[in-house]
mmCIF file of C-alpha atoms in Angstrom:
data_model
loop_
_atom_site.group_PDB
_atom_site.id
_atom_site.type_symbol
_atom_site.label_atom_id
_atom_site.label_comp_id
_atom_site.label_asym_id
_atom_site.label_seq_id
_atom_site.Cartn_x
_atom_site.Cartn_y
_atom_site.Cartn_z
ATOM 1 C CA GLN A 1 175.750 75.263 55.271
ATOM 2 C CA VAL A 2 176.976 78.845 56.063
ATOM 3 C CA GLN A 3 179.183 81.192 53.727
ATOM 4 C CA LEU A 4 180.882 84.330 53.987
ATOM 5 C CA VAL A 5 180.938 86.636 50.938
ATOM 6 C CA GLU A 6 183.089 89.743 51.118
ATOM 7 C CA SER A 7 183.211 92.613 48.759
ATOM 8 C CA GLY A 8 184.389 95.994 48.477
ATOM 9 C CA GLY A 9 188.424 95.829 48.082
ATOM 10 C CA GLY A 10 190.483 97.419 45.527
ATOM 11 C CA LEU A 11 193.170 99.760 44.463
ATOM 12 C CA VAL A 12 193.284 103.407 46.210
ATOM 13 C CA PRO A 13 195.630 106.098 46.688
ATOM 14 C CA PRO A 14 197.051 107.143 49.877
ATOM 15 C CA GLY A 15 194.534 108.983 51.708
ATOM 16 C CA GLY A 16 191.588 107.316 50.085
ATOM 17 C CA SER A 17 188.564 105.556 51.438
ATOM 18 C CA LEU A 18 187.374 101.864 50.739
ATOM 19 C CA ARG A 19 184.084 100.187 52.340
ATOM 20 C CA LEU A 20 184.405 96.548 52.946
ATOM 21 C CA SER A 21 181.120 94.467 53.349
ATOM 22 C CA CYS A 22 180.760 90.643 54.492
ATOM 23 C CA ALA A 23 177.475 88.955 54.186
ATOM 24 C CA ALA A 24 176.533 85.702 55.707
ATOM 25 C CA SER A 25 174.179 83.361 54.189
ATOM 26 C CA GLY A 26 172.941 80.058 54.872
ATOM 27 C CA ARG A 27 170.606 78.565 57.691
ATOM 28 C CA PHE A 28 171.673 79.512 61.239
ATOM 29 C CA VAL A 29 170.102 80.746 64.480
ATOM 30 C CA SER A 30 172.389 83.502 65.573
ATOM 31 C CA ILE A 31 175.542 85.504 64.931
ATOM 32 C CA ASN A 32 177.858 86.500 67.804
ATOM 33 C CA ALA A 33 180.955 88.693 67.144
ATOM 34 C CA MET A 34 182.140 89.791 63.962
ATOM 35 C CA GLY A 35 185.163 91.124 62.850
ATOM 36 C CA TRP A 36 188.227 92.063 60.280
ATOM 37 C CA TYR A 37 191.366 90.581 59.979
ATOM 38 C CA ARG A 38 194.312 91.413 57.525
ATOM 39 C CA GLN A 39 197.292 89.530 56.323
ATOM 40 C CA ALA A 40 200.251 91.428 54.591
ATOM 41 C CA PRO A 41 202.857 89.618 52.370
ATOM 42 C CA GLY A 42 205.400 87.781 54.917
ATOM 43 C CA LYS A 43 203.274 88.708 57.742
ATOM 44 C CA GLN A 44 201.101 87.010 60.264
ATOM 45 C CA ARG A 45 196.999 87.568 60.070
ATOM 46 C CA GLU A 46 196.189 90.234 62.655
ATOM 47 C CA LEU A 47 192.748 91.583 64.250
ATOM 48 C CA VAL A 48 191.919 95.132 62.871
ATOM 49 C CA ALA A 49 188.511 95.414 64.302
ATOM 50 C CA GLY A 50 185.735 93.672 65.773
ATOM 51 C CA ILE A 51 181.866 94.283 67.298
ATOM 52 C CA THR A 52 180.012 92.279 69.763
ATOM 53 C CA SER A 53 176.465 91.552 69.456
ATOM 54 C CA GLY A 54 175.692 94.258 71.509
ATOM 55 C CA GLY A 55 177.510 96.723 69.299
ATOM 56 C CA SER A 56 180.538 97.127 71.419
ATOM 57 C CA THR A 57 183.707 97.400 69.195
ATOM 58 C CA ASN A 58 187.544 97.438 69.497
ATOM 59 C CA TYR A 59 190.458 98.379 66.503
ATOM 60 C CA ALA A 60 194.091 97.792 66.262
ATOM 61 C CA ASP A 61 195.804 100.918 67.373
ATOM 62 C CA SER A 62 196.961 101.243 63.832
ATOM 63 C CA VAL A 63 194.008 101.894 62.428
ATOM 64 C CA LYS A 64 191.795 103.703 65.439
ATOM 65 C CA GLY A 65 190.343 107.070 64.378
ATOM 66 C CA ARG A 66 190.714 105.820 60.568
ATOM 67 C CA PHE A 67 188.386 102.757 60.238
ATOM 68 C CA THR A 68 185.116 102.337 61.232
ATOM 69 C CA ILE A 69 183.302 98.893 61.940
ATOM 70 C CA SER A 70 179.735 98.306 61.972
ATOM 71 C CA ARG A 71 177.005 95.528 61.764
ATOM 72 C CA ASP A 72 173.299 95.531 60.257
ATOM 73 C CA ASN A 73 171.806 92.165 61.844
ATOM 74 C CA ALA A 74 168.858 92.378 60.043
ATOM 75 C CA LYS A 75 171.304 91.852 56.933
ATOM 76 C CA ASN A 76 173.694 89.422 58.445
ATOM 77 C CA THR A 77 176.363 91.841 57.055
ATOM 78 C CA VAL A 78 179.485 93.427 59.068
ATOM 79 C CA TYR A 79 181.234 96.255 57.407
ATOM 80 C CA LEU A 80 184.587 97.942 57.471
ATOM 81 C CA GLN A 81 184.761 101.686 56.549
ATOM 82 C CA MET A 82 188.563 102.773 55.758
ATOM 83 C CA ASN A 83 189.609 106.136 55.487
ATOM 84 C CA ASN A 84 192.724 108.118 54.924
ATOM 85 C CA LEU A 85 194.126 104.918 53.865
ATOM 86 C CA LYS A 86 198.103 104.049 53.890
ATOM 87 C CA PRO A 87 200.389 102.128 52.300
ATOM 88 C CA GLU A 88 200.930 99.742 55.170
ATOM 89 C CA ASP A 89 197.234 99.172 54.979
ATOM 90 C CA THR A 90 197.870 97.110 52.325
ATOM 91 C CA ALA A 91 196.696 93.316 52.602
ATOM 92 C CA VAL A 92 194.215 90.636 52.114
ATOM 93 C CA TYR A 93 191.336 91.493 54.298
ATOM 94 C CA TYR A 94 189.206 88.776 55.917
ATOM 95 C CA CYS A 95 185.862 88.813 57.642
ATOM 96 C CA ASN A 96 184.899 86.732 60.524
ATOM 97 C CA GLN A 97 181.719 85.633 61.911
ATOM 98 C CA ASN A 98 181.108 83.323 64.856
ATOM 99 C CA ILE A 99 177.731 81.678 64.042
ATOM 100 C CA LYS A 100 175.511 79.562 66.054
ATOM 101 C CA GLN A 101 174.454 77.384 63.467
ATOM 102 C CA TRP A 102 171.808 75.064 65.569
ATOM 103 C CA SER A 103 169.810 75.634 68.689
ATOM 104 C CA TRP A 104 172.071 72.662 70.388
ATOM 105 C CA GLY A 105 175.758 73.054 70.497
ATOM 106 C CA LEU A 106 178.401 75.753 70.344
ATOM 107 C CA PRO A 107 178.674 78.574 67.660
ATOM 108 C CA VAL A 108 181.746 78.171 64.771
ATOM 109 C CA ASP A 109 184.007 80.630 63.360
ATOM 110 C CA TYR A 110 183.182 81.215 59.596
ATOM 111 C CA TRP A 111 185.686 82.891 57.509
ATOM 112 C CA GLY A 112 185.270 85.025 54.212
ATOM 113 C CA GLN A 113 187.521 84.244 50.728
ATOM 114 C CA GLY A 114 189.484 87.478 51.608
ATOM 115 C CA THR A 115 189.318 90.752 49.526
ATOM 116 C CA GLN A 116 192.637 92.614 48.236
ATOM 117 C CA VAL A 117 192.891 95.963 49.484
ATOM 118 C CA THR A 118 196.282 98.224 47.895
ATOM 119 C CA VAL A 119 197.201 101.441 48.695
ATOM 120 C CA SER A 120 199.554 102.954 46.387
ATOM 121 C CA SER A 121 199.814 105.879 44.034
#
């Protein structure tokens, strides 16, 4: 059984920084793309940043230049470094990992439990 466990959310003032982590555990063959999504109250979940197995990254326009996604394949972990946070970044952040659990079959998307990020003075 595969599980994703997130950590690192919290309350920070505008201009502050946070680092989110998401580690996968369980039995699986490989991890493909990883990503971070967020959902603010009353809004749809949106992609914040993604990273491929080869290390290519993409970002939502609203976070470019402020957020950095990275991964540590040895630890099955994806990170999101968030700098210069703004009140509009307030949301529940979810990690996503596309995991191939068996040598046969297709990979499946797994989700973390979500972590609250609140940016407020």
